[in-house]
PDB file of C-alpha atoms in Angstrom:
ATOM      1  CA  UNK A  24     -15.835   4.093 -20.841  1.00  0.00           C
ATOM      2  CA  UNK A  25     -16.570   3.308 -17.226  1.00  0.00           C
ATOM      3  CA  UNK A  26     -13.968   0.012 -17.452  1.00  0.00           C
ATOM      4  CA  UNK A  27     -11.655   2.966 -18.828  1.00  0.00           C
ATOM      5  CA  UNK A  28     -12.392   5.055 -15.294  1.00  0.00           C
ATOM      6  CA  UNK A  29     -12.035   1.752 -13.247  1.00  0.00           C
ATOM      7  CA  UNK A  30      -8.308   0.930 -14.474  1.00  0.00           C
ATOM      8  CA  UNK A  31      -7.130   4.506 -14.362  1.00  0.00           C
ATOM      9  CA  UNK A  32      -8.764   4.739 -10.575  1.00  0.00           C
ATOM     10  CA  UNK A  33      -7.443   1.326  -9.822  1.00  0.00           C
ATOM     11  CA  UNK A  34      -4.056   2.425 -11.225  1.00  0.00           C
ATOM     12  CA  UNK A  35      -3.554   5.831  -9.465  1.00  0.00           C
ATOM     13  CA  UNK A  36      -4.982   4.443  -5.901  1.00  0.00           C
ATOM     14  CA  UNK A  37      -2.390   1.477  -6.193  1.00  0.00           C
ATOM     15  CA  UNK A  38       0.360   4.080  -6.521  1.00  0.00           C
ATOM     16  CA  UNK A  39      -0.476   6.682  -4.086  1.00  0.00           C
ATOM     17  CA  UNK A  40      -1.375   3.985  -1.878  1.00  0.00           C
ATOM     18  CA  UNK A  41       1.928   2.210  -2.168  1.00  0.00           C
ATOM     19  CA  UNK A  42       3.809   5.265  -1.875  1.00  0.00           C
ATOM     20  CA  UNK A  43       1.763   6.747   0.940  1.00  0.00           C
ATOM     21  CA  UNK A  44       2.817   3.705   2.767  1.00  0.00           C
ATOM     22  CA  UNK A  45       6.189   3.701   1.939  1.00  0.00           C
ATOM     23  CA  UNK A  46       6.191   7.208   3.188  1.00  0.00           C
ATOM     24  CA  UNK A  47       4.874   6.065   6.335  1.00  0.00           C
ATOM     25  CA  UNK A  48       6.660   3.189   6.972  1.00  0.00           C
ATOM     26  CA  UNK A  49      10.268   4.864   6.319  1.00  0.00           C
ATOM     27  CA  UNK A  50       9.125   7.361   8.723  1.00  0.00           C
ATOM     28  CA  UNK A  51       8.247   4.810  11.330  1.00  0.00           C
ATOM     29  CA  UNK A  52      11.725   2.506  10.799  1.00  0.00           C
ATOM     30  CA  UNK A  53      13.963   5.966  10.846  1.00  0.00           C
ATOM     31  CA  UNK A  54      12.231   6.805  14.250  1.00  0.00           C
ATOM     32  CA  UNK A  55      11.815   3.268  15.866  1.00  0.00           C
ATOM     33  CA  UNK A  56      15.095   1.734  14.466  1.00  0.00           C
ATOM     34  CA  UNK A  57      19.024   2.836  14.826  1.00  0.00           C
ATOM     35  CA  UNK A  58      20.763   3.797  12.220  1.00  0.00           C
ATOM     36  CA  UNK A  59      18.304   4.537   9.402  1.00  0.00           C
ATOM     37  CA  UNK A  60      18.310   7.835   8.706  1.00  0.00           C
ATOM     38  CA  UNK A  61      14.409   9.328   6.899  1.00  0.00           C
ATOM     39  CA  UNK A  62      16.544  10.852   3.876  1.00  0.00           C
ATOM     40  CA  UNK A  63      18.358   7.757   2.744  1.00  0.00           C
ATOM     41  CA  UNK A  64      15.315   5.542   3.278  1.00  0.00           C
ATOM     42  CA  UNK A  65      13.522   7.967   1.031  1.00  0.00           C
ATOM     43  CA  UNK A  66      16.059   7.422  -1.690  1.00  0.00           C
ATOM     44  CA  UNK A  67      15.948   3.878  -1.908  1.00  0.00           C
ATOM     45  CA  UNK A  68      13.391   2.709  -5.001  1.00  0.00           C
ATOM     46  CA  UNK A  69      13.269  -0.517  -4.582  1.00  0.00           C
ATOM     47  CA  UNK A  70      11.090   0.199  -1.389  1.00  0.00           C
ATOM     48  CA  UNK A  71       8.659   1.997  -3.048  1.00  0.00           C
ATOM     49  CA  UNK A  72       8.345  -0.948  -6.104  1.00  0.00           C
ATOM     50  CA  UNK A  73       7.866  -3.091  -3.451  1.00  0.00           C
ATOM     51  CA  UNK A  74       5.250  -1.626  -1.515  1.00  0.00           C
ATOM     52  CA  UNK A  75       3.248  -0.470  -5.173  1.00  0.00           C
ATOM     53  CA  UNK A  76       3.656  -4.339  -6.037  1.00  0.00           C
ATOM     54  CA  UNK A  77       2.043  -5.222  -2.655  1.00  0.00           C
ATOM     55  CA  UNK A  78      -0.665  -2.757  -3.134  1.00  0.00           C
ATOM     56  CA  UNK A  79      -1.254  -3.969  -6.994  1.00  0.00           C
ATOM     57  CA  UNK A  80      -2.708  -6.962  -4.881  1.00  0.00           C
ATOM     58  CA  UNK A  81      -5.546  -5.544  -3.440  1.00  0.00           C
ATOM     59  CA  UNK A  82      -7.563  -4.844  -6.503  1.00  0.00           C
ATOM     60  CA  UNK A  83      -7.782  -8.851  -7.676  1.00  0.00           C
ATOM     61  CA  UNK A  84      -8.978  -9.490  -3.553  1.00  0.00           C
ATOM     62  CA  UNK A  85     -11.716  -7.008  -4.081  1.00  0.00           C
ATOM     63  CA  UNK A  86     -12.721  -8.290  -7.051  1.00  0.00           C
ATOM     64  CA  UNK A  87     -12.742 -11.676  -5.898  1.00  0.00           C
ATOM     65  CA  UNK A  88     -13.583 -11.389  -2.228  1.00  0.00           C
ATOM     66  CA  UNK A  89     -16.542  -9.851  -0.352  1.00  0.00           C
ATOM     67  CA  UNK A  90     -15.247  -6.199   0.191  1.00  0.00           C
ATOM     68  CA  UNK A  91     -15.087  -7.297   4.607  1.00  0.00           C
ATOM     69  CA  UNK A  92     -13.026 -10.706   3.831  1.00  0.00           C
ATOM     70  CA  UNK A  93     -10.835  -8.354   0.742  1.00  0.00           C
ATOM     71  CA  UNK A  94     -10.005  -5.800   3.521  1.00  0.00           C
ATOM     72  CA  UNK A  95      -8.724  -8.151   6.121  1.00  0.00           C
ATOM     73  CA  UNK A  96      -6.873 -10.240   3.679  1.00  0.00           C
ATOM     74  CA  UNK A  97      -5.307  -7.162   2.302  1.00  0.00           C
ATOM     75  CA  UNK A  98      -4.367  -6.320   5.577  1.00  0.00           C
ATOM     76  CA  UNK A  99      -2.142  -9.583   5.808  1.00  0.00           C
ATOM     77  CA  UNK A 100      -0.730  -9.346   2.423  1.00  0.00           C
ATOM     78  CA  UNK A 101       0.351  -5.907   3.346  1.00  0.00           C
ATOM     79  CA  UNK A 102       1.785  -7.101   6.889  1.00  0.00           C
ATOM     80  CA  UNK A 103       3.299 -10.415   5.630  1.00  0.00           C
ATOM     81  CA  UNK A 104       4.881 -10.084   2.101  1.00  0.00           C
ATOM     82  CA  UNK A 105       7.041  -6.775   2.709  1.00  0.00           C
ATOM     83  CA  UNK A 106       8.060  -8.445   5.982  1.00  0.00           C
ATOM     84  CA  UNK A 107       9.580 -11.858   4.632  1.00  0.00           C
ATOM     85  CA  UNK A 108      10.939 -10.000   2.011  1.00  0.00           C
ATOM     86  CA  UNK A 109      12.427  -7.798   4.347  1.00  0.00           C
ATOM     87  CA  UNK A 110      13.816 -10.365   6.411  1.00  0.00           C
ATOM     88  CA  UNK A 111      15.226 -12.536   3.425  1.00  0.00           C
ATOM     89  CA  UNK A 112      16.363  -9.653   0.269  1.00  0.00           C
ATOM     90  CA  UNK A 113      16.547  -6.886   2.347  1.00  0.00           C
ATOM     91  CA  UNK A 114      18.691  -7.183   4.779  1.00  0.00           C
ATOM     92  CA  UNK A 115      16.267  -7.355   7.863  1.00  0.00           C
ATOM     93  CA  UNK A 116      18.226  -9.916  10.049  1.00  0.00           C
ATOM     94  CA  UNK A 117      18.650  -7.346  12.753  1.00  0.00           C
ATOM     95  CA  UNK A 118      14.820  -6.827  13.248  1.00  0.00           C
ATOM     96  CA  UNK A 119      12.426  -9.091  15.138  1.00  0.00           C
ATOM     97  CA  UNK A 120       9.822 -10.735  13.201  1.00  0.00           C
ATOM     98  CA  UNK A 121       7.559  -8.888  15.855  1.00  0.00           C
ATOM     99  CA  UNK A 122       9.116  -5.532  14.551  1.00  0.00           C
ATOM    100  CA  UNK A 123       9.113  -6.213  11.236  1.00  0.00           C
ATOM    101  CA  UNK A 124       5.344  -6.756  11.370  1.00  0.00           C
ATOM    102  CA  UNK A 125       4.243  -3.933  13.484  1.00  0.00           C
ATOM    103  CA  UNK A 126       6.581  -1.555  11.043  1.00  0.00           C
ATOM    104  CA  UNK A 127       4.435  -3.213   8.029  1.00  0.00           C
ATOM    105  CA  UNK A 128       1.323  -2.879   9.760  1.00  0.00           C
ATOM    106  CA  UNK A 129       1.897   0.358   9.367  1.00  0.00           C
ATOM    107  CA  UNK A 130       2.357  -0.152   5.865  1.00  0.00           C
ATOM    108  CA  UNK A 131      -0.967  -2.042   4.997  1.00  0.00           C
ATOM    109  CA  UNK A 132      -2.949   0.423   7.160  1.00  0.00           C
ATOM    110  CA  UNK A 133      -1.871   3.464   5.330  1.00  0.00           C
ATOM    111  CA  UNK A 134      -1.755   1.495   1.660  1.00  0.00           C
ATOM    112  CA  UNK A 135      -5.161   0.675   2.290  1.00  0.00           C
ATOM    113  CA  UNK A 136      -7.000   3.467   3.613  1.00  0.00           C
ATOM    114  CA  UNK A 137      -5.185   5.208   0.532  1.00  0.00           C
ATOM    115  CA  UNK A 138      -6.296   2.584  -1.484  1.00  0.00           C
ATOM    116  CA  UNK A 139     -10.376   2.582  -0.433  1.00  0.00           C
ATOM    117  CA  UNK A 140     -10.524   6.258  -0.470  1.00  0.00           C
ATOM    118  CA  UNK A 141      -8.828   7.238  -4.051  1.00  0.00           C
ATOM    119  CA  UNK A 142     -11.516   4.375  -4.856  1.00  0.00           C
ATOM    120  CA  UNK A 143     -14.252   6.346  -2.584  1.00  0.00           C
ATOM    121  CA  UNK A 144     -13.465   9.638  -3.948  1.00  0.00           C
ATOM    122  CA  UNK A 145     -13.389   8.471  -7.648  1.00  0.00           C
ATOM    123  CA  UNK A 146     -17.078   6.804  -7.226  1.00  0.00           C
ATOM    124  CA  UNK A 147     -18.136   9.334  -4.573  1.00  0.00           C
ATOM    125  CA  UNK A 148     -17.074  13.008  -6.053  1.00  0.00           C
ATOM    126  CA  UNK A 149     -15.937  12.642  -9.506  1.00  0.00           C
ATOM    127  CA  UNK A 150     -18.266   9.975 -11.239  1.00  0.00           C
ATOM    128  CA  UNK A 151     -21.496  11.742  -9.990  1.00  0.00           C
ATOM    129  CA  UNK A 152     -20.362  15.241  -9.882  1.00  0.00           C
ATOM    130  CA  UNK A 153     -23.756  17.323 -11.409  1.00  0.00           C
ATOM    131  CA  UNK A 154     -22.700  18.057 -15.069  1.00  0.00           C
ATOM    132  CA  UNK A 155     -21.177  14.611 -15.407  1.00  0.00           C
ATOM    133  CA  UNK A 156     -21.896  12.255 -18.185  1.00  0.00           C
ATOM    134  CA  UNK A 157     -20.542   8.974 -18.171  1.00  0.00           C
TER     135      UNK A 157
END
């Protein structure tokens, strides 16, 4: 039953946290950039399949990976996939490299604190919640 809990935690953090940061990050690029407007970033799903593919990652690092080194590496996955995928599928040319990783910093910080507190939340206030049973 717990494993049950685990996958459906695991599963609703790596979507809110994926969208969260796709949220975030169209919001930063439609301020920051020219010619992006917030509504027609917002409309484009392959963003958002993108950044919930990212954040599917961070699961298997903190399973495998002491929860300090999982954070840090997630941290890079966040900053360096989206942005070489970016530059090469998305049509990034016109952005720096420099840009393209602060605007997916932004990404990875807001995946990931998404991330660790659906996963805080679900161990914290759910799972041991008086009147519980697990």
């Amino acid at each position: 039953m717990a494993a049950k809990r685990m996958i459906a935690t695991d599963f609703i953090a790596i979507v809110a946290g994926g969208v969260l940061g796709a949220v975030a990050t169209n919001l930063v690029v439609s301020i920051f950039t020219d010619g992006a407007a917030f509504q027609d970033l917002m409309v484009m799903w392959g963003r958002y399949v993108v950044a919930i593919a990212v954040t599917a990652s961070f699961p298997f690092l903190y399973k495998a990976l002491p929860k300090s080194i999982a954070a840090i590496l997630s941290l890079l996955v966040g900053i360096v996939v989206p942005s070489v995928l970016a530059r090469l599928f998305f049509g990034g040319n016109d952005l720096s490299w420099l840009a393209l990783f602060a605007i997916h910093t932004v990404f990875a910080i807001i995946a990931l604190m998404v991330y660790r507190a659906m996963h805080a939340w679900a161990k914290g206030a759910l799972f041991k919640a008086p009147g519980f049973r697990a």
